[in-house]
Amino acid sequence: MEAEEKPEEILHGRVKWFDPVKGFGFILSEETGTDVLLHANVLRNFGQSTVADGAEIVVNVQHTQRGVQAVEVFSITPPEGTGFVMASEGNSFTAEEIAACPLEPARVKWFDKGKGFGFANVFGRAEDVFVHIEVLRMSGFADLAAGEAISLRILEGKRGRMAAQVLAWDASLKVQK
């Protein structure tokens, strides 16, 4: 006799950990206090390939014989931060100032998590945009892959353009609605 599956439900929680190499991670549900499996495919359907530990997340879940699994991501809120300070620039920007910057479509040129930085190219522009690991964490990402399509909010620094926020590729479409 097969166990009956419960209907889907919406849960809020925090990402305990997510490993893009393994292709999954876990969310700790606020409602139930239990772990919820988050598969890489479900995260990719939301438009991200990674998510930062500690990020708040709202998901639609399904109860299966193997436990509770996320089947759809509705929102991801990055771990709490205190604004963004451009390294060695001496400038501090608030979340409101960053949010006022336009979203620019870009593609990751390369990113090295071990080094803590990488570069992206905005479509239609020749110069590189610097992307720091701390900006990724504050944006709710854990890593970026070369060739990955993303949206950026960019600030001008003494050494050139720097990403102040990284969003999923389709974020600009969601903002326009």
PDB file of N, CA and C in Angstrom, residues 13-82:
ATOM      1  N   GLY A  13      11.324  30.062   5.460  1.00  0.00           N
ATOM      2  CA  GLY A  13      12.453  29.524   6.203  1.00  0.00           C
ATOM      3  C   GLY A  13      13.742  30.220   5.865  1.00  0.00           C
ATOM      4  N   ARG A  14      14.838  29.638   6.357  1.00  0.00           N
ATOM      5  CA  ARG A  14      16.191  30.132   6.083  1.00  0.00           C
ATOM      6  C   ARG A  14      17.008  28.999   5.484  1.00  0.00           C
ATOM      7  N   VAL A  15      17.856  29.347   4.550  1.00  0.00           N
ATOM      8  CA  VAL A  15      18.732  28.357   3.927  1.00  0.00           C
ATOM      9  C   VAL A  15      19.785  27.943   4.953  1.00  0.00           C
ATOM     10  N   LYS A  16      19.803  26.641   5.289  1.00  0.00           N
ATOM     11  CA  LYS A  16      20.830  26.112   6.197  1.00  0.00           C
ATOM     12  C   LYS A  16      22.151  26.036   5.446  1.00  0.00           C
ATOM     13  N   TRP A  17      22.095  25.413   4.270  1.00  0.00           N
ATOM     14  CA  TRP A  17      23.246  25.332   3.389  1.00  0.00           C
ATOM     15  C   TRP A  17      22.765  24.909   2.009  1.00  0.00           C
ATOM     16  N   PHE A  18      23.554  25.278   1.007  1.00  0.00           N
ATOM     17  CA  PHE A  18      23.273  24.857  -0.366  1.00  0.00           C
ATOM     18  C   PHE A  18      24.604  24.640  -1.051  1.00  0.00           C
ATOM     19  N   ASP A  19      24.775  23.466  -1.671  1.00  0.00           N
ATOM     20  CA  ASP A  19      26.014  23.118  -2.358  1.00  0.00           C
ATOM     21  C   ASP A  19      25.712  22.910  -3.836  1.00  0.00           C
ATOM     22  N   PRO A  20      26.110  23.861  -4.700  1.00  0.00           N
ATOM     23  CA  PRO A  20      25.815  23.721  -6.130  1.00  0.00           C
ATOM     24  C   PRO A  20      26.515  22.525  -6.776  1.00  0.00           C
ATOM     25  N   VAL A  21      27.635  22.070  -6.203  1.00  0.00           N
ATOM     26  CA  VAL A  21      28.333  20.902  -6.749  1.00  0.00           C
ATOM     27  C   VAL A  21      27.505  19.634  -6.485  1.00  0.00           C
ATOM     28  N   LYS A  22      26.972  19.518  -5.274  1.00  0.00           N
ATOM     29  CA  LYS A  22      26.123  18.372  -4.940  1.00  0.00           C
ATOM     30  C   LYS A  22      24.751  18.488  -5.588  1.00  0.00           C
ATOM     31  N   GLY A  23      24.328  19.731  -5.867  1.00  0.00           N
ATOM     32  CA  GLY A  23      23.048  19.942  -6.533  1.00  0.00           C
ATOM     33  C   GLY A  23      21.856  20.037  -5.593  1.00  0.00           C
ATOM     34  N   PHE A  24      22.114  20.271  -4.312  1.00  0.00           N
ATOM     35  CA  PHE A  24      21.007  20.421  -3.376  1.00  0.00           C
ATOM     36  C   PHE A  24      21.484  21.076  -2.085  1.00  0.00           C
ATOM     37  N   GLY A  25      20.522  21.390  -1.240  1.00  0.00           N
ATOM     38  CA  GLY A  25      20.791  21.940   0.080  1.00  0.00           C
ATOM     39  C   GLY A  25      19.530  21.822   0.913  1.00  0.00           C
ATOM     40  N   PHE A  26      19.525  22.473   2.070  1.00  0.00           N
ATOM     41  CA  PHE A  26      18.373  22.374   2.958  1.00  0.00           C
ATOM     42  C   PHE A  26      17.953  23.725   3.500  1.00  0.00           C
ATOM     43  N   ILE A  27      16.660  23.853   3.698  1.00  0.00           N
ATOM     44  CA  ILE A  27      16.023  25.020   4.290  1.00  0.00           C
ATOM     45  C   ILE A  27      15.491  24.578   5.642  1.00  0.00           C
ATOM     46  N   LEU A  28      15.604  25.435   6.663  1.00  0.00           N
ATOM     47  CA  LEU A  28      14.976  25.171   7.950  1.00  0.00           C
ATOM     48  C   LEU A  28      13.655  25.938   7.960  1.00  0.00           C
ATOM     49  N   SER A  29      12.547  25.214   8.018  1.00  0.00           N
ATOM     50  CA  SER A  29      11.213  25.812   7.972  1.00  0.00           C
ATOM     51  C   SER A  29      10.887  26.539   9.264  1.00  0.00           C
ATOM     52  N   GLU A  30      10.395  27.790   9.152  1.00  0.00           N
ATOM     53  CA  GLU A  30       9.958  28.550  10.326  1.00  0.00           C
ATOM     54  C   GLU A  30       8.687  27.947  10.911  1.00  0.00           C
ATOM     55  N   GLU A  31       7.803  27.457  10.044  1.00  0.00           N
ATOM     56  CA  GLU A  31       6.514  26.937  10.501  1.00  0.00           C
ATOM     57  C   GLU A  31       6.639  25.607  11.238  1.00  0.00           C
ATOM     58  N   THR A  32       7.471  24.716  10.713  1.00  0.00           N
ATOM     59  CA  THR A  32       7.528  23.364  11.275  1.00  0.00           C
ATOM     60  C   THR A  32       8.814  23.062  12.033  1.00  0.00           C
ATOM     61  N   GLY A  33       9.862  23.867  11.812  1.00  0.00           N
ATOM     62  CA  GLY A  33      11.144  23.616  12.456  1.00  0.00           C
ATOM     63  C   GLY A  33      11.882  22.423  11.871  1.00  0.00           C
ATOM     64  N   THR A  34      11.420  21.935  10.730  1.00  0.00           N
ATOM     65  CA  THR A  34      12.045  20.777  10.087  1.00  0.00           C
ATOM     66  C   THR A  34      12.816  21.197   8.842  1.00  0.00           C
ATOM     67  N   ASP A  35      13.649  20.278   8.364  1.00  0.00           N
ATOM     68  CA  ASP A  35      14.415  20.520   7.148  1.00  0.00           C
ATOM     69  C   ASP A  35      13.560  20.291   5.912  1.00  0.00           C
ATOM     70  N   VAL A  36      13.810  21.119   4.894  1.00  0.00           N
ATOM     71  CA  VAL A  36      13.141  21.006   3.607  1.00  0.00           C
ATOM     72  C   VAL A  36      14.240  20.894   2.557  1.00  0.00           C
ATOM     73  N   LEU A  37      14.173  19.875   1.719  1.00  0.00           N
ATOM     74  CA  LEU A  37      15.144  19.680   0.649  1.00  0.00           C
ATOM     75  C   LEU A  37      14.942  20.741  -0.432  1.00  0.00           C
ATOM     76  N   LEU A  38      16.029  21.380  -0.839  1.00  0.00           N
ATOM     77  CA  LEU A  38      16.007  22.339  -1.944  1.00  0.00           C
ATOM     78  C   LEU A  38      16.929  21.808  -3.025  1.00  0.00           C
ATOM     79  N   HIS A  39      16.351  21.363  -4.135  1.00  0.00           N
ATOM     80  CA  HIS A  39      17.121  20.805  -5.248  1.00  0.00           C
ATOM     81  C   HIS A  39      17.565  21.928  -6.181  1.00  0.00           C
ATOM     82  N   ALA A  40      18.721  21.761  -6.803  1.00  0.00           N
ATOM     83  CA  ALA A  40      19.272  22.767  -7.714  1.00  0.00           C
ATOM     84  C   ALA A  40      18.313  23.098  -8.852  1.00  0.00           C
ATOM     85  N   ASN A  41      17.574  22.120  -9.367  1.00  0.00           N
ATOM     86  CA  ASN A  41      16.637  22.384 -10.459  1.00  0.00           C
ATOM     87  C   ASN A  41      15.525  23.330 -10.040  1.00  0.00           C
ATOM     88  N   VAL A  42      15.059  23.197  -8.810  1.00  0.00           N
ATOM     89  CA  VAL A  42      14.011  24.082  -8.293  1.00  0.00           C
ATOM     90  C   VAL A  42      14.560  25.507  -8.182  1.00  0.00           C
ATOM     91  N   LEU A  43      15.793  25.634  -7.716  1.00  0.00           N
ATOM     92  CA  LEU A  43      16.434  26.939  -7.608  1.00  0.00           C
ATOM     93  C   LEU A  43      16.665  27.543  -8.995  1.00  0.00           C
ATOM     94  N   ARG A  44      17.098  26.726  -9.956  1.00  0.00           N
ATOM     95  CA  ARG A  44      17.309  27.214 -11.327  1.00  0.00           C
ATOM     96  C   ARG A  44      16.010  27.684 -11.957  1.00  0.00           C
ATOM     97  N   ASN A  45      14.902  27.014 -11.658  1.00  0.00           N
ATOM     98  CA  ASN A  45      13.609  27.457 -12.186  1.00  0.00           C
ATOM     99  C   ASN A  45      13.243  28.846 -11.679  1.00  0.00           C
ATOM    100  N   PHE A  46      13.775  29.229 -10.527  1.00  0.00           N
ATOM    101  CA  PHE A  46      13.575  30.567  -9.970  1.00  0.00           C
ATOM    102  C   PHE A  46      14.514  31.570 -10.650  1.00  0.00           C
ATOM    103  N   GLY A  47      15.575  31.079 -11.275  1.00  0.00           N
ATOM    104  CA  GLY A  47      16.507  31.951 -11.983  1.00  0.00           C
ATOM    105  C   GLY A  47      17.855  32.113 -11.315  1.00  0.00           C
ATOM    106  N   GLN A  48      18.166  31.285 -10.299  1.00  0.00           N
ATOM    107  CA  GLN A  48      19.458  31.344  -9.625  1.00  0.00           C
ATOM    108  C   GLN A  48      20.087  29.965  -9.632  1.00  0.00           C
ATOM    109  N   SER A  49      21.431  29.952  -9.650  1.00  0.00           N
ATOM    110  CA  SER A  49      22.132  28.671  -9.601  1.00  0.00           C
ATOM    111  C   SER A  49      22.652  28.381  -8.203  1.00  0.00           C
ATOM    112  N   THR A  50      22.679  29.404  -7.337  1.00  0.00           N
ATOM    113  CA  THR A  50      23.114  29.236  -5.960  1.00  0.00           C
ATOM    114  C   THR A  50      22.268  30.120  -5.056  1.00  0.00           C
ATOM    115  N   VAL A  51      22.386  29.893  -3.760  1.00  0.00           N
ATOM    116  CA  VAL A  51      21.723  30.741  -2.770  1.00  0.00           C
ATOM    117  C   VAL A  51      22.622  30.771  -1.533  1.00  0.00           C
ATOM    118  N   ALA A  52      22.701  31.941  -0.900  1.00  0.00           N
ATOM    119  CA  ALA A  52      23.585  32.103   0.256  1.00  0.00           C
ATOM    120  C   ALA A  52      23.012  31.445   1.501  1.00  0.00           C
ATOM    121  N   ASP A  53      23.894  30.879   2.308  1.00  0.00           N
ATOM    122  CA  ASP A  53      23.490  30.351   3.607  1.00  0.00           C
ATOM    123  C   ASP A  53      22.893  31.497   4.421  1.00  0.00           C
ATOM    124  N   GLY A  54      21.799  31.229   5.102  1.00  0.00           N
ATOM    125  CA  GLY A  54      21.152  32.238   5.933  1.00  0.00           C
ATOM    126  C   GLY A  54      20.133  33.089   5.211  1.00  0.00           C
ATOM    127  N   ALA A  55      20.024  32.949   3.897  1.00  0.00           N
ATOM    128  CA  ALA A  55      19.025  33.724   3.151  1.00  0.00           C
ATOM    129  C   ALA A  55      17.621  33.278   3.546  1.00  0.00           C
ATOM    130  N   GLU A  56      16.705  34.244   3.631  1.00  0.00           N
ATOM    131  CA  GLU A  56      15.301  33.911   3.875  1.00  0.00           C
ATOM    132  C   GLU A  56      14.716  33.445   2.549  1.00  0.00           C
ATOM    133  N   ILE A  57      13.847  32.448   2.626  1.00  0.00           N
ATOM    134  CA  ILE A  57      13.294  31.885   1.398  1.00  0.00           C
ATOM    135  C   ILE A  57      11.839  31.479   1.622  1.00  0.00           C
ATOM    136  N   VAL A  58      11.019  31.711   0.611  1.00  0.00           N
ATOM    137  CA  VAL A  58       9.618  31.293   0.644  1.00  0.00           C
ATOM    138  C   VAL A  58       9.445  30.287  -0.497  1.00  0.00           C
ATOM    139  N   VAL A  59       8.957  29.097  -0.142  1.00  0.00           N
ATOM    140  CA  VAL A  59       8.846  28.019  -1.122  1.00  0.00           C
ATOM    141  C   VAL A  59       7.498  27.315  -1.027  1.00  0.00           C
ATOM    142  N   ASN A  60       7.116  26.723  -2.129  1.00  0.00           N
ATOM    143  CA  ASN A  60       5.988  25.799  -2.165  1.00  0.00           C
ATOM    144  C   ASN A  60       6.600  24.423  -1.961  1.00  0.00           C
ATOM    145  N   VAL A  61       6.075  23.660  -1.004  1.00  0.00           N
ATOM    146  CA  VAL A  61       6.654  22.351  -0.711  1.00  0.00           C
ATOM    147  C   VAL A  61       5.655  21.233  -0.963  1.00  0.00           C
ATOM    148  N   GLN A  62       6.204  20.054  -1.099  1.00  0.00           N
ATOM    149  CA  GLN A  62       5.401  18.854  -1.273  1.00  0.00           C
ATOM    150  C   GLN A  62       5.901  17.816  -0.267  1.00  0.00           C
ATOM    151  N   HIS A  63       4.976  17.166   0.403  1.00  0.00           N
ATOM    152  CA  HIS A  63       5.324  16.098   1.345  1.00  0.00           C
ATOM    153  C   HIS A  63       5.362  14.791   0.567  1.00  0.00           C
ATOM    154  N   THR A  64       6.504  14.105   0.623  1.00  0.00           N
ATOM    155  CA  THR A  64       6.659  12.837  -0.082  1.00  0.00           C
ATOM    156  C   THR A  64       7.088  11.768   0.916  1.00  0.00           C
ATOM    157  N   GLN A  65       7.198  10.555   0.440  1.00  0.00           N
ATOM    158  CA  GLN A  65       7.665   9.461   1.299  1.00  0.00           C
ATOM    159  C   GLN A  65       9.070   9.716   1.815  1.00  0.00           C
ATOM    160  N   ARG A  66       9.851  10.484   1.053  1.00  0.00           N
ATOM    161  CA  ARG A  66      11.243  10.753   1.433  1.00  0.00           C
ATOM    162  C   ARG A  66      11.386  12.027   2.255  1.00  0.00           C
ATOM    163  N   GLY A  67      10.282  12.706   2.557  1.00  0.00           N
ATOM    164  CA  GLY A  67      10.344  13.928   3.352  1.00  0.00           C
ATOM    165  C   GLY A  67       9.748  15.118   2.626  1.00  0.00           C
ATOM    166  N   VAL A  68       9.989  16.289   3.170  1.00  0.00           N
ATOM    167  CA  VAL A  68       9.453  17.528   2.604  1.00  0.00           C
ATOM    168  C   VAL A  68      10.456  18.094   1.600  1.00  0.00           C
ATOM    169  N   GLN A  69       9.961  18.438   0.397  1.00  0.00           N
ATOM    170  CA  GLN A  69      10.815  18.946  -0.663  1.00  0.00           C
ATOM    171  C   GLN A  69      10.221  20.218  -1.234  1.00  0.00           C
ATOM    172  N   ALA A  70      11.072  21.196  -1.505  1.00  0.00           N
ATOM    173  CA  ALA A  70      10.635  22.409  -2.184  1.00  0.00           C
ATOM    174  C   ALA A  70      10.357  22.058  -3.644  1.00  0.00           C
ATOM    175  N   VAL A  71       9.242  22.543  -4.166  1.00  0.00           N
ATOM    176  CA  VAL A  71       8.916  22.314  -5.575  1.00  0.00           C
ATOM    177  C   VAL A  71       8.892  23.616  -6.366  1.00  0.00           C
ATOM    178  N   GLU A  72       8.855  24.753  -5.647  1.00  0.00           N
ATOM    179  CA  GLU A  72       8.867  26.061  -6.310  1.00  0.00           C
ATOM    180  C   GLU A  72       9.363  27.107  -5.321  1.00  0.00           C
ATOM    181  N   VAL A  73      10.222  28.017  -5.818  1.00  0.00           N
ATOM    182  CA  VAL A  73      10.710  29.127  -4.997  1.00  0.00           C
ATOM    183  C   VAL A  73       9.919  30.369  -5.379  1.00  0.00           C
ATOM    184  N   PHE A  74       9.362  31.041  -4.364  1.00  0.00           N
ATOM    185  CA  PHE A  74       8.613  32.267  -4.609  1.00  0.00           C
ATOM    186  C   PHE A  74       9.460  33.511  -4.393  1.00  0.00           C
ATOM    187  N   SER A  75      10.321  33.490  -3.361  1.00  0.00           N
ATOM    188  CA  SER A  75      11.177  34.648  -3.101  1.00  0.00           C
ATOM    189  C   SER A  75      12.393  34.244  -2.285  1.00  0.00           C
ATOM    190  N   ILE A  76      13.454  35.028  -2.469  1.00  0.00           N
ATOM    191  CA  ILE A  76      14.683  34.866  -1.693  1.00  0.00           C
ATOM    192  C   ILE A  76      15.092  36.251  -1.217  1.00  0.00           C
ATOM    193  N   THR A  77      15.307  36.375   0.088  1.00  0.00           N
ATOM    194  CA  THR A  77      15.779  37.621   0.676  1.00  0.00           C
ATOM    195  C   THR A  77      17.176  37.356   1.219  1.00  0.00           C
ATOM    196  N   PRO A  78      18.162  38.107   0.747  1.00  0.00           N
ATOM    197  CA  PRO A  78      19.542  37.869   1.193  1.00  0.00           C
ATOM    198  C   PRO A  78      19.685  37.979   2.703  1.00  0.00           C
ATOM    199  N   PRO A  79      20.741  37.373   3.248  1.00  0.00           N
ATOM    200  CA  PRO A  79      21.011  37.520   4.682  1.00  0.00           C
ATOM    201  C   PRO A  79      21.148  38.997   5.017  1.00  0.00           C
ATOM    202  N   GLU A  80      20.793  39.356   6.243  1.00  0.00           N
ATOM    203  CA  GLU A  80      20.820  40.762   6.635  1.00  0.00           C
ATOM    204  C   GLU A  80      22.219  41.318   6.520  1.00  0.00           C
ATOM    205  N   GLY A  81      22.297  42.533   5.970  1.00  0.00           N
ATOM    206  CA  GLY A  81      23.567  43.225   5.822  1.00  0.00           C
ATOM    207  C   GLY A  81      23.429  44.644   6.338  1.00  0.00           C
ATOM    208  N   THR A  82      24.503  45.358   6.304  1.00  0.00           N
ATOM    209  CA  THR A  82      24.489  46.724   6.828  1.00  0.00           C
ATOM    210  C   THR A  82      24.777  47.725   5.728  1.00  0.00           C
TER     211      THR A  82
END
